[in-house]
XYZ file of C-alpha atoms in Angstrom:
755
model
C 28.736 27.201 -11.833
C 30.662 24.045 -11.068
C 29.266 20.808 -12.367
C 27.322 18.523 -10.094
C 29.273 15.756 -8.406
C 26.438 13.481 -9.294
C 26.531 14.013 -13.019
C 23.802 12.971 -15.436
C 21.941 9.703 -15.271
C 19.493 7.916 -17.507
C 18.290 5.840 -14.566
C 14.620 4.949 -14.873
C 12.526 6.770 -12.293
C 9.171 5.787 -13.766
C 8.618 2.969 -11.278
C 5.113 2.271 -10.083
C 4.858 1.735 -6.332
C 2.196 -0.908 -5.712
C 2.544 -1.640 -1.999
C 2.133 0.456 1.118
C 5.357 -0.826 2.695
C 7.476 0.536 -0.162
C 5.550 3.807 -0.109
C 5.900 4.238 3.655
C 9.619 3.461 3.505
C 10.129 6.267 0.980
C 8.162 8.958 2.841
C 10.905 9.907 5.370
C 13.477 10.117 2.545
C 11.235 12.429 0.539
C 10.744 14.576 3.648
C 14.497 14.910 4.253
C 15.309 15.648 0.619
C 12.527 18.256 0.490
C 14.009 19.910 3.562
C 17.453 20.077 1.998
C 16.214 21.540 -1.279
C 13.854 24.052 0.355
C 16.635 25.576 2.452
C 17.898 27.276 -0.721
C 14.786 29.461 -0.733
C 15.590 31.002 2.641
C 17.386 34.369 2.305
C 19.620 34.007 5.377
C 21.772 31.019 6.191
C 22.748 31.130 9.846
C 25.455 28.903 11.279
C 22.746 26.891 12.975
C 20.965 26.339 9.650
C 24.211 25.296 7.974
C 24.978 22.889 10.801
C 21.489 21.358 10.573
C 21.816 20.883 6.807
C 25.246 19.320 7.252
C 23.882 16.831 9.771
C 20.925 15.889 7.554
C 23.169 15.389 4.534
C 25.650 13.242 6.423
C 22.838 11.237 8.017
C 21.274 10.577 4.602
C 24.643 9.432 3.268
C 25.207 7.047 6.193
C 21.658 5.669 5.942
C 22.067 5.145 2.199
C 25.245 3.214 2.853
C 23.478 0.890 5.251
C 20.503 0.594 2.937
C 22.803 -0.381 0.064
C 24.431 -3.037 2.262
C 21.004 -4.629 2.802
C 20.247 -4.425 -0.930
C 23.564 -6.062 -1.807
C 22.880 -8.852 0.699
C 19.520 -9.473 -0.975
C 21.243 -9.565 -4.374
C 23.748 -12.152 -3.108
C 20.951 -14.447 -1.955
C 18.909 -13.978 -5.144
C 21.137 -14.346 -8.172
C 18.362 -13.546 -10.650
C 18.246 -9.990 -9.252
C 21.990 -9.536 -8.806
C 22.678 -7.312 -11.836
C 19.622 -5.072 -11.462
C 20.010 -4.762 -7.715
C 23.745 -4.082 -8.048
C 23.130 -1.241 -10.509
C 20.423 0.282 -8.310
C 22.626 0.051 -5.214
C 25.544 1.652 -7.106
C 23.326 4.578 -8.176
C 21.968 4.986 -4.644
C 25.454 5.054 -3.111
C 26.637 7.573 -5.728
C 23.667 9.836 -5.034
C 24.183 9.551 -1.268
C 27.851 10.553 -1.628
C 26.842 13.500 -3.811
C 24.356 14.723 -1.205
C 26.976 14.387 1.528
C 29.391 16.489 -0.541
C 26.792 19.120 -1.367
C 25.740 19.470 2.274
C 29.336 19.764 3.547
C 28.873 23.500 4.195
C 31.139 23.792 7.218
C 33.998 25.214 5.174
C 31.869 27.175 2.702
C 33.250 30.595 1.759
C 31.311 33.774 0.928
C 29.491 33.683 -2.427
C 32.037 35.927 -4.162
C 34.860 33.493 -3.384
C 35.655 30.414 -5.435
C 34.713 28.057 -2.612
C 33.515 24.466 -2.724
C 30.252 23.538 -4.449
C 27.455 23.274 -1.842
C 23.673 23.059 -1.645
C 23.642 26.878 -1.457
C 25.653 27.406 -4.634
C 24.462 24.411 -6.676
C 20.793 23.769 -6.154
C 20.593 22.086 -9.567
C 23.175 19.549 -8.459
C 21.177 18.854 -5.292
C 17.978 18.340 -7.305
C 19.752 15.896 -9.647
C 21.250 13.980 -6.740
C 17.866 13.872 -4.998
C 16.138 12.535 -8.107
C 18.772 9.889 -8.618
C 18.585 8.855 -4.973
C 14.790 8.576 -5.001
C 14.704 6.575 -8.233
C 17.507 4.206 -7.212
C 16.140 3.591 -3.709
C 12.670 3.012 -5.148
C 14.110 0.474 -7.573
C 15.906 -1.365 -4.756
C 12.642 -1.574 -2.822
C 10.653 -2.691 -5.848
C 13.246 -5.369 -6.622
C 13.108 -6.539 -3.008
C 9.339 -6.713 -3.386
C 9.798 -9.177 -6.232
C 11.240 -11.612 -3.709
C 7.992 -11.474 -1.733
C 6.111 -12.309 -4.936
C 8.545 -15.164 -5.599
C 7.858 -16.538 -2.112
C 4.092 -16.513 -2.733
C 4.536 -18.311 -6.070
C 6.843 -20.919 -4.488
C 4.344 -21.463 -1.663
C 1.482 -21.823 -4.172
C 3.474 -24.386 -6.162
C 4.044 -26.481 -3.037
C 0.319 -26.363 -2.260
C -0.548 -27.438 -5.824
C 1.807 -30.424 -5.712
C 0.353 -31.601 -2.398
C -3.169 -30.960 -3.720
C -2.453 -33.300 -6.640
C -1.231 -35.962 -4.220
C -4.349 -35.562 -2.079
C -6.589 -35.997 -5.093
C -4.968 -39.331 -5.988
C -4.758 -41.000 -2.551
C -6.539 -44.312 -2.132
C -6.236 -45.057 1.604
C -7.206 -43.197 4.766
C -3.737 -43.544 6.262
C -2.089 -41.962 3.224
C -4.734 -39.235 3.155
C -4.194 -38.280 6.818
C -0.427 -37.966 6.322
C -0.673 -35.844 3.173
C -3.502 -33.694 4.512
C -1.356 -32.830 7.544
C 1.371 -31.599 5.193
C -1.237 -29.787 3.084
C -2.569 -27.993 6.177
C 0.889 -26.685 7.102
C 1.492 -25.486 3.552
C -1.885 -23.739 3.457
C -1.101 -21.941 6.727
C 2.161 -20.645 5.246
C 0.361 -19.588 2.056
C -2.367 -17.869 4.097
C 0.208 -15.834 6.047
C 2.076 -14.741 2.918
C -1.057 -13.805 0.983
C -2.618 -12.106 4.009
C 0.424 -9.883 4.405
C 0.353 -9.153 0.681
C -3.343 -8.321 0.741
C -2.866 -5.808 3.553
C 0.133 -4.289 1.769
C -1.550 -3.718 -1.608
C -2.429 -0.115 -2.466
C -4.953 -0.966 -5.187
C -8.312 -1.537 -3.463
C -9.642 -3.644 -6.353
C -6.706 -6.030 -6.144
C -7.080 -6.133 -2.384
C -10.765 -7.087 -2.722
C -9.983 -9.770 -5.322
C -7.283 -11.181 -3.061
C -9.712 -11.240 -0.120
C -12.264 -13.101 -2.244
C -9.739 -15.708 -3.394
C -8.419 -16.229 0.142
C -11.983 -16.623 1.454
C -12.562 -19.404 -1.084
C -9.381 -21.186 0.012
C -10.307 -20.820 3.679
C -13.773 -22.332 3.255
C -12.703 -24.975 0.740
C -9.992 -26.384 3.005
C -12.583 -27.853 5.380
C -14.812 -28.933 2.480
C -11.840 -30.687 0.891
C -11.249 -32.654 4.088
C -14.776 -34.011 4.446
C -15.431 -34.436 0.706
C -12.223 -36.475 0.328
C -13.004 -38.610 3.379
C -16.508 -39.284 2.034
C -15.123 -40.286 -1.360
C -12.595 -42.623 0.269
C -15.325 -44.254 2.370
C -17.711 -44.566 -0.600
C -15.429 -44.841 -3.671
C -18.180 -46.067 -6.009
C -20.580 -43.212 -5.219
C -20.843 -40.812 -8.182
C -22.347 -37.949 -6.183
C -19.462 -38.165 -3.675
C -16.954 -37.990 -6.541
C -18.714 -35.000 -8.075
C -18.718 -33.295 -4.707
C -14.992 -33.835 -4.227
C -14.065 -32.850 -7.813
C -15.923 -29.541 -7.488
C -13.979 -28.627 -4.332
C -10.578 -29.419 -5.868
C -11.465 -27.425 -9.008
C -12.530 -24.399 -6.984
C -9.355 -24.467 -4.883
C -7.177 -24.552 -7.993
C -9.062 -21.605 -9.497
C -8.627 -19.590 -6.284
C -4.898 -20.388 -6.137
C -4.548 -19.258 -9.749
C -6.413 -16.019 -9.017
C -4.020 -15.180 -6.174
C -1.035 -15.597 -8.512
C -2.721 -13.480 -11.188
C -3.118 -10.687 -8.648
C 0.425 -10.733 -7.259
C 2.075 -11.089 -10.686
C -0.449 -8.863 -12.482
C -0.994 -11.545 -15.110
C -3.951 -11.212 -17.437
C -6.245 -14.195 -17.766
C -9.039 -14.797 -20.232
C -11.517 -14.254 -17.394
C -10.056 -10.932 -16.296
C -12.771 -8.902 -18.006
C -15.468 -10.801 -16.110
C -14.239 -9.472 -12.784
C -16.036 -6.149 -13.072
C -19.066 -6.163 -15.375
C -20.612 -2.802 -16.184
C -22.659 -1.688 -13.171
C -25.506 0.797 -13.156
C -23.773 2.829 -10.444
C -20.715 3.345 -12.656
C -22.917 4.000 -15.669
C -24.797 6.748 -13.823
C -21.554 8.227 -12.493
C -20.010 8.352 -15.983
C -23.193 9.755 -17.538
C -23.460 12.540 -14.944
C -19.792 13.354 -15.451
C -20.340 13.715 -19.228
C -23.366 15.937 -18.645
C -21.628 18.183 -16.130
C -18.575 18.578 -18.396
C -20.772 20.547 -20.776
C -20.663 23.456 -18.312
C -16.968 23.904 -19.018
C -16.836 22.819 -22.644
C -19.780 22.701 -25.007
C -17.816 20.391 -27.295
C -16.917 17.917 -24.531
C -19.352 15.368 -25.958
C -21.870 14.912 -28.767
C -25.653 14.455 -28.653
C -25.271 11.018 -30.230
C -22.737 9.767 -27.670
C -24.775 11.135 -24.761
C -27.907 9.448 -26.062
C -26.048 6.158 -26.513
C -24.626 6.447 -22.994
C -28.097 6.864 -21.507
C -29.578 3.988 -23.518
C -26.774 1.676 -22.388
C -27.561 2.715 -18.825
C -31.285 2.072 -19.249
C -30.546 -1.314 -20.806
C -28.720 -2.377 -17.639
C -31.844 -1.682 -15.575
C -33.414 -4.694 -17.317
C -31.716 -6.859 -14.671
C -34.244 -5.257 -12.304
C -37.310 -4.911 -14.527
C -37.044 -8.380 -16.131
C -36.737 -10.145 -12.793
C -39.651 -12.340 -11.781
C -39.081 -11.250 -8.168
C -39.516 -7.512 -8.835
C -43.002 -6.320 -7.874
C -45.254 -4.562 -10.400
C -45.018 -1.282 -8.457
C -41.222 -1.415 -8.362
C -41.042 -2.238 -12.083
C -43.330 0.679 -13.001
C -41.338 3.084 -10.815
C -38.058 2.104 -12.515
C -39.539 2.337 -16.026
C -41.069 5.734 -15.197
C -37.731 7.116 -13.979
C -35.974 5.766 -17.084
C -38.493 7.577 -19.276
C -38.067 10.787 -17.264
C -34.272 10.566 -17.697
C -34.784 10.212 -21.465
C -37.043 13.284 -21.572
C -34.652 15.412 -19.523
C -31.743 14.323 -21.714
C -33.684 15.287 -24.848
C -34.348 18.747 -23.371
C -30.642 19.069 -22.614
C -29.723 18.106 -26.192
C -32.207 20.703 -27.500
C -30.811 23.470 -25.239
C -27.316 22.394 -26.187
C -28.076 22.682 -29.922
C -29.531 26.166 -29.405
C -26.428 27.283 -27.499
C -24.181 26.047 -30.303
C -26.323 27.748 -32.958
C -25.654 31.138 -31.382
C -21.942 30.238 -30.908
C -22.152 30.432 -27.110
C -18.794 29.942 -25.391
C -20.270 28.529 -22.201
C -23.469 26.872 -21.000
C -26.575 29.042 -21.366
C -29.192 29.424 -18.634
C -31.482 26.930 -20.386
C -28.596 24.464 -20.600
C -27.799 24.897 -16.925
C -31.409 24.119 -15.979
C -31.441 21.087 -18.292
C -28.135 19.812 -16.848
C -29.503 20.039 -13.307
C -32.754 18.261 -14.262
C -30.931 15.476 -16.110
C -28.534 14.842 -13.221
C -31.429 14.898 -10.778
C -33.479 12.375 -12.757
C -30.633 9.832 -13.055
C -29.889 10.302 -9.335
C -33.549 9.498 -8.601
C -33.182 6.404 -10.777
C -30.115 5.302 -8.817
C -31.977 5.866 -5.533
C -34.929 3.741 -6.671
C -32.686 0.919 -7.886
C -30.768 0.967 -4.607
C -34.028 0.734 -2.669
C -35.269 -2.205 -4.757
C -31.990 -4.138 -4.424
C -31.673 -3.548 -0.679
C -35.302 -4.457 0.068
C -34.938 -7.629 -2.000
C -31.736 -8.623 -0.200
C -33.139 -7.851 3.260
C -36.297 -9.866 2.599
C -34.303 -12.823 1.281
C -31.987 -12.845 4.274
C -34.988 -12.876 6.609
C -36.624 -15.751 4.721
C -33.425 -17.804 4.464
C -32.383 -17.106 8.046
C -34.384 -20.122 9.253
C -32.516 -22.463 6.849
C -35.629 -24.622 6.343
C -34.503 -26.312 3.074
C -31.114 -27.159 4.609
C -32.740 -28.717 7.666
C -35.121 -30.663 5.471
C -32.269 -31.900 3.237
C -30.284 -33.062 6.272
C -33.281 -34.891 7.684
C -34.256 -36.497 4.368
C -30.675 -37.557 3.677
C -30.249 -39.078 7.153
C -33.437 -41.108 6.598
C -32.329 -42.269 3.121
C -35.315 -40.657 1.347
C -34.025 -39.941 -2.168
C -37.344 -38.547 -3.434
C -37.565 -36.104 -0.542
C -33.946 -35.069 -1.157
C -34.822 -34.380 -4.808
C -37.842 -32.293 -3.766
C -35.939 -30.187 -1.232
C -33.064 -29.859 -3.705
C -35.434 -28.083 -6.104
C -36.417 -25.698 -3.299
C -32.758 -24.994 -2.490
C -31.982 -24.462 -6.195
C -34.760 -21.864 -6.382
C -33.346 -20.117 -3.311
C -29.898 -20.223 -4.872
C -31.187 -18.565 -8.055
C -32.855 -15.831 -5.994
C -29.649 -15.181 -4.059
C -27.498 -15.175 -7.205
C -29.812 -12.690 -8.883
C -29.937 -10.505 -5.760
C -26.124 -10.405 -5.574
C -26.141 -9.237 -9.198
C -28.560 -6.426 -8.329
C -26.452 -5.425 -5.311
C -23.413 -5.297 -7.574
C -25.219 -2.707 -9.729
C -25.753 -0.379 -6.754
C -22.729 -1.226 -4.557
C -21.056 2.155 -5.008
C -17.372 1.124 -4.958
C -15.309 -1.279 -7.038
C -14.128 -3.325 -4.015
C -17.761 -3.877 -3.022
C -18.636 -4.811 -6.617
C -15.935 -7.478 -6.463
C -17.320 -8.739 -3.157
C -20.833 -8.953 -4.666
C -19.466 -10.990 -7.576
C -17.676 -13.276 -5.128
C -20.919 -13.783 -3.181
C -22.796 -14.543 -6.407
C -20.213 -17.129 -7.471
C -20.159 -18.701 -4.007
C -23.935 -19.268 -3.885
C -23.842 -20.533 -7.475
C -21.182 -23.149 -6.632
C -22.141 -24.214 -3.100
C -25.831 -24.835 -3.921
C -25.140 -27.841 -6.205
C -22.427 -29.062 -3.803
C -24.942 -29.208 -0.942
C -27.306 -31.193 -3.164
C -24.635 -33.721 -4.173
C -23.606 -34.090 -0.502
C -27.275 -34.697 0.438
C -27.631 -37.286 -2.323
C -24.565 -39.107 -1.008
C -26.001 -39.170 2.507
C -29.358 -40.430 1.207
C -27.553 -43.291 -0.549
C -25.559 -44.050 2.624
C -27.784 -42.841 5.505
C -25.734 -44.610 8.199
C -22.459 -42.970 7.093
C -21.132 -40.569 9.723
C -18.613 -39.133 7.263
C -21.304 -38.402 4.666
C -23.382 -36.701 7.363
C -20.397 -34.609 8.491
C -19.691 -33.665 4.878
C -23.225 -32.363 4.315
C -22.970 -30.417 7.590
C -19.774 -28.662 6.430
C -21.304 -27.570 3.117
C -24.427 -26.291 4.883
C -22.216 -24.303 7.262
C -20.447 -22.753 4.266
C -23.844 -21.681 2.905
C -24.827 -20.156 6.254
C -21.463 -18.410 6.475
C -22.010 -16.842 3.053
C -25.426 -15.599 4.166
C -23.708 -13.892 7.129
C -21.189 -12.341 4.761
C -24.020 -11.151 2.537
C -25.731 -9.434 5.471
C -22.505 -7.573 6.287
C -22.065 -6.730 2.608
C -25.573 -5.260 2.551
C -24.689 -3.070 5.521
C -21.535 -1.879 3.747
C -23.484 -0.972 0.609
C -25.990 0.992 2.685
C -23.154 2.791 4.477
C -21.588 3.832 1.172
C -24.947 4.984 -0.234
C -25.592 7.098 2.851
C -22.052 8.474 2.865
C -20.991 6.884 6.159
C -18.187 4.686 4.853
C -15.835 4.608 1.907
C -14.685 1.082 1.126
C -15.207 -2.401 2.374
C -13.987 -2.956 5.932
C -11.183 -5.417 6.495
C -13.340 -7.605 8.751
C -16.117 -8.100 6.190
C -16.484 -11.842 6.758
C -16.334 -11.925 10.541
C -18.799 -14.592 11.586
C -17.515 -17.986 10.469
C -20.052 -20.596 11.554
C -18.330 -23.917 11.936
C -14.827 -22.442 12.066
C -14.179 -21.473 15.639
C -11.017 -23.348 16.515
C -7.957 -24.882 14.970
C -9.255 -28.387 15.610
C -11.515 -30.290 13.257
C -14.220 -30.763 15.895
C -16.045 -27.673 17.177
C -17.630 -27.081 20.528
C -21.381 -27.105 20.886
C -23.040 -23.750 20.214
C -25.226 -22.274 22.955
C -27.915 -19.595 22.851
C -28.546 -17.349 25.836
C -31.995 -17.641 27.395
C -34.144 -14.619 28.326
C -32.830 -14.389 31.895
C -29.201 -14.438 30.793
C -29.853 -11.846 28.093
C -31.445 -9.578 30.706
C -28.397 -9.818 32.960
C -26.210 -9.020 29.955
C -28.274 -5.997 28.926
C -26.463 -3.464 31.162
C -23.025 -4.649 30.074
C -24.114 -4.664 26.444
C -25.482 -1.134 26.714
C -22.137 0.092 28.047
C -20.446 -1.545 25.052
C -22.875 0.166 22.679
C -22.253 3.598 24.226
C -18.496 3.085 24.042
C -18.674 2.054 20.403
C -20.766 5.143 19.637
C -18.240 7.367 21.453
C -15.367 5.814 19.489
C -17.196 6.504 16.208
C -17.713 10.119 17.309
C -14.014 10.568 18.119
C -12.976 8.951 14.841
C -15.097 11.412 12.854
C -13.002 14.277 14.290
C -9.862 13.043 12.524
C -8.832 14.825 9.335
C -7.023 11.734 8.004
C -9.824 9.186 7.726
C -7.439 6.686 6.066
C -5.014 6.751 9.010
C -4.271 3.251 10.320
C -5.347 4.247 13.840
C -8.700 5.430 12.466
C -9.313 2.292 10.400
C -8.546 -0.104 13.236
C -10.601 1.950 15.710
C -13.595 1.927 13.337
C -13.309 -1.843 13.008
C -13.153 -2.319 16.780
C -16.207 -0.096 17.302
C -18.245 -2.027 14.716
C -17.230 -5.383 16.182
C -18.153 -4.180 19.665
C -21.548 -3.111 18.297
C -22.072 -6.653 16.949
C -21.365 -7.986 20.439
C -23.871 -5.513 21.905
C -26.531 -6.786 19.480
C -25.770 -10.319 20.653
C -26.686 -9.343 24.228
C -30.106 -8.290 22.885
C -30.592 -11.522 20.958
C -30.271 -9.623 17.663
C -27.738 -9.230 14.866
C -25.566 -11.743 13.046
C -23.958 -13.359 16.092
C -26.559 -16.036 16.795
C -24.732 -18.361 19.184
C -22.006 -18.190 21.798
C -19.585 -19.737 19.294
C -20.222 -16.803 16.962
C -19.563 -14.428 19.859
C -16.315 -16.136 20.857
C -15.091 -16.088 17.263
C -15.978 -12.392 17.091
C -14.008 -11.847 20.310
C -10.959 -13.537 18.744
C -11.173 -11.317 15.666
C -11.644 -8.226 17.862
C -8.513 -9.102 19.839
C -6.525 -9.513 16.609
C -7.764 -6.132 15.366
C -6.804 -4.607 18.726
C -3.279 -6.001 18.421
C -3.032 -4.518 14.920
C -4.048 -1.160 16.386
C -1.292 -1.562 18.979
C 1.188 -2.156 16.159
C 0.022 1.052 14.442
C 0.318 2.952 17.731
C 3.858 1.673 18.201
C 4.779 2.936 14.716
C 3.024 6.231 15.401
C 4.921 6.729 18.678
C 8.318 6.740 16.912
C 7.888 10.413 15.994
C 6.866 11.468 19.522
C 9.067 13.051 22.191
C 9.612 11.316 25.526
C 6.581 12.537 27.506
C 4.136 12.148 24.623
C 5.548 8.753 23.761
C 5.286 7.571 27.372
C 1.553 8.357 27.521
C 0.780 6.527 24.274
C 2.959 3.511 25.116
C 1.437 3.146 28.592
C -2.106 2.965 27.178
C -0.938 0.705 24.366
C 0.541 -1.777 26.856
C -2.819 -1.883 28.667
C -4.516 -2.693 25.368
C -2.013 -5.425 24.489
C -2.686 -7.124 27.849
C -6.468 -6.879 27.362
C -6.299 -8.212 23.790
C -4.195 -11.164 24.875
C -6.609 -11.819 27.748
C -9.574 -11.709 25.352
C -7.830 -13.979 22.862
C -6.904 -16.590 25.456
C -10.354 -16.471 27.042
C -12.124 -16.902 23.701
C -9.972 -19.920 22.809
C -10.309 -21.643 26.200
C -12.880 -24.466 25.931
C -15.643 -24.640 28.545
C -18.315 -27.202 29.339
C -21.781 -26.558 30.685
C -24.169 -23.666 30.519
C -22.898 -21.819 33.613
C -19.281 -21.882 32.435
C -20.335 -20.735 28.974
C -22.312 -17.842 30.433
C -19.305 -16.794 32.535
C -17.102 -16.927 29.433
C -19.569 -14.702 27.539
C -19.615 -12.247 30.446
C -15.807 -12.117 30.617
C -15.477 -11.688 26.830
C -17.834 -8.700 26.782
C -16.202 -7.130 29.836
C -12.747 -7.434 28.256
C -14.040 -6.002 24.967
C -15.444 -3.092 26.979
C -11.987 -2.561 28.532
C -10.357 -2.483 25.090
C -12.880 0.095 23.808
C -12.266 2.215 26.919
C -8.523 2.346 26.186
C -9.181 3.155 22.507
C -11.495 5.985 23.540
C -8.832 7.450 25.818
C -6.161 7.287 23.089
C -8.060 8.700 20.114
C -8.260 12.397 21.198
C -4.589 12.620 22.208
C -3.373 10.815 19.086
C -5.526 13.077 16.911
C -4.056 16.145 18.618
C -0.505 14.851 18.155
C -1.151 13.985 14.514
C -2.339 17.521 13.801
C 0.602 18.976 15.706
C 3.251 17.077 13.781
C 1.466 17.570 10.488
C 1.453 21.318 11.095
C 5.144 21.296 12.012
C 6.079 19.269 8.948
C 4.233 21.669 6.663
C 5.874 24.781 8.099
C 9.269 23.228 8.959
C 9.694 26.081 11.465
C 13.088 27.279 12.643
C 16.192 25.126 12.236
C 16.139 24.515 15.992
C 12.508 23.298 15.927
C 13.257 21.206 12.884
C 16.266 19.608 14.564
C 14.239 18.770 17.668
C 11.646 17.009 15.561
C 14.285 15.032 13.736
C 15.566 13.720 17.085
C 12.453 11.563 17.138
C 11.789 10.871 13.466
C 14.960 11.321 11.371
C 18.619 10.519 11.722
C 19.874 14.076 12.430
C 22.000 13.191 15.450
C 25.582 13.281 16.599
C 27.807 10.905 14.702
C 28.019 8.415 17.560
C 24.252 8.228 17.906
C 23.940 7.976 14.164
C 26.158 4.961 13.924
C 24.199 3.271 16.681
C 20.536 4.060 16.012
C 20.063 5.661 12.593
C 16.967 4.497 10.834
C 17.753 6.648 7.817
C 14.799 6.806 5.487
C 13.594 3.317 6.141
C 16.534 0.923 6.222
C 15.181 -0.502 9.460
C 11.726 -0.800 7.914
C 13.140 -2.720 4.967
C 15.241 -4.957 7.206
C 12.274 -5.741 9.436
C 10.081 -6.418 6.423
C 12.591 -8.803 4.881
C 13.541 -10.500 8.152
C 9.846 -11.131 8.732
C 9.846 -13.071 5.483
C 12.932 -15.105 6.504
C 15.120 -13.628 3.778
C 17.768 -11.901 5.859
C 17.874 -14.031 8.990
C 21.553 -14.709 8.424
C 22.449 -11.044 8.023
């Protein structure tokens, strides 16, 4: 057999793909290469098959050429990557040329002749070329991804420099100028990190990024008012402490973002995920169940130690002063039962080994089932205790009595009263911190564990900040800035309570098997943050008559959201972008329905309008996913999807503009609420009409991809999704295996605007 045109290569293919954009860019290439290689397995090679292979090979070669051109342009603009990128581009071009040569089957002679080397006669050469192409293209994409990381680091550095300047200003005029610059830099940083968060594949990193960005979002407003207060009252120690705490927290959050994007290891890394009872139970059950397959999979000593470590963690529940006697006894009883069942398992295990059994005996099987059942009962009881505690606390703290009392005492200059109510708030803070710790034990997924830890840290930090802000106001009761500052910190506390309520719902959903991971809209309600301006409109609550008139509209929204959930459950791919965005829209619509009943987390019209803004943004993201999805569709199918998508875009823009338009007076506010809910209903109606057809099309194309079908069918599919076209069309429109995706990604980050 003739040697491969590609030759051997030591090119590193062990590259870890960490972002969805790189992964999605590679998928079409993998599909095309798989098609080329699999054609060898077909016994007959018709002229049509040969022609199809030739077109695919040539299209891949052309697309690689264009891809390499983009990579070389990136290398030119980023000298630090020039050598690595140049080598990767060279390997990619070489592999593309090899594939073009191997798929040039037009002049192929019968097998007995000494004809040219082709994919039919040299499958090994094709496999080598394919491997080289995949590894080199992956490296180009990963190197390009480094530039995104570099942008985030550069943006962070600019924010840090301006933050230092803000901390040292001594006049209001200087502060206003620098804060304006700081705001612009934070917006840029928020966009870059938001894109990165959505692109990350690792759910733990995504959750950590969300937590850090939430801190930066809330602290930006705190920094404004805390700095203004300190400038107005420079000799006030409590004002200085308040300001210093905000600056410190912002710097920590900025550092955490960089740790995530660069994968740096800090001394606090191990504190991110403390050992949870949920994980302990999962690992223990796994060890127990492994004994069915291998009697030597563990040892009695290690299993006993594993259980004792698990029981020790339950002390966070049993040692708590807020756990009732009945709850404590129930937990201790289940721990003892788990010990007894484990001892029976160890005894049955020893007996099985004494008779040299090769697999689990009947007694062992019974003991395994009992042990797993007892630790599952323990998990269920702990979940119940944590959820009841959290629900009760949220009900008690919903009235915000200590916050109201602190505001009133501070405004009247009563330092003793401020000290008294501060003790009450500190006690509430300790209860909330402890409850977040218990929720972390039973959260069920690592992203939710991270969110619980973030909530715990937030309550722990904001509590003392509220107290120092109240002390400042009590010392300067006539200060409008000090009053505004206390208001901002109280709003941050209320916002975290809203986030905690949503977190509790997520944990319940996971426990009951309804959801997998944390939803992207976890911190929807943002009290006090409803517009881009520093002053917010006055919140309004609907009276009984208005709620009654809204009831019918709200009920329609509830039914639509239920129908969307039902349609979503029919999808095989629950992680599909269309599914995720549709689920989010349905849940947001349900929140709006609860508002019409005077229930739920949306307490005021401002909360509702903010929710409407977020819903419109989620709807536009769904439209983006639909546009991507429609690329693979043929004309008629594509027309249907695009028509409905355009309706949704118009409705989302209408909802967004309506929610942002300021209104004055109760009648105008009521009309704005009515219009917001009606528009949300229209969006859900479009989603409901799209879901069944998109699901059907997804299954259709998935089935076709798996079977590949006849060369004619395959070619027809490629007309919509791959560059198998006539040469003229290729030169004009070829998207190859993601060159266009890469170009769009980089242009969006202002790296290739000149190309």
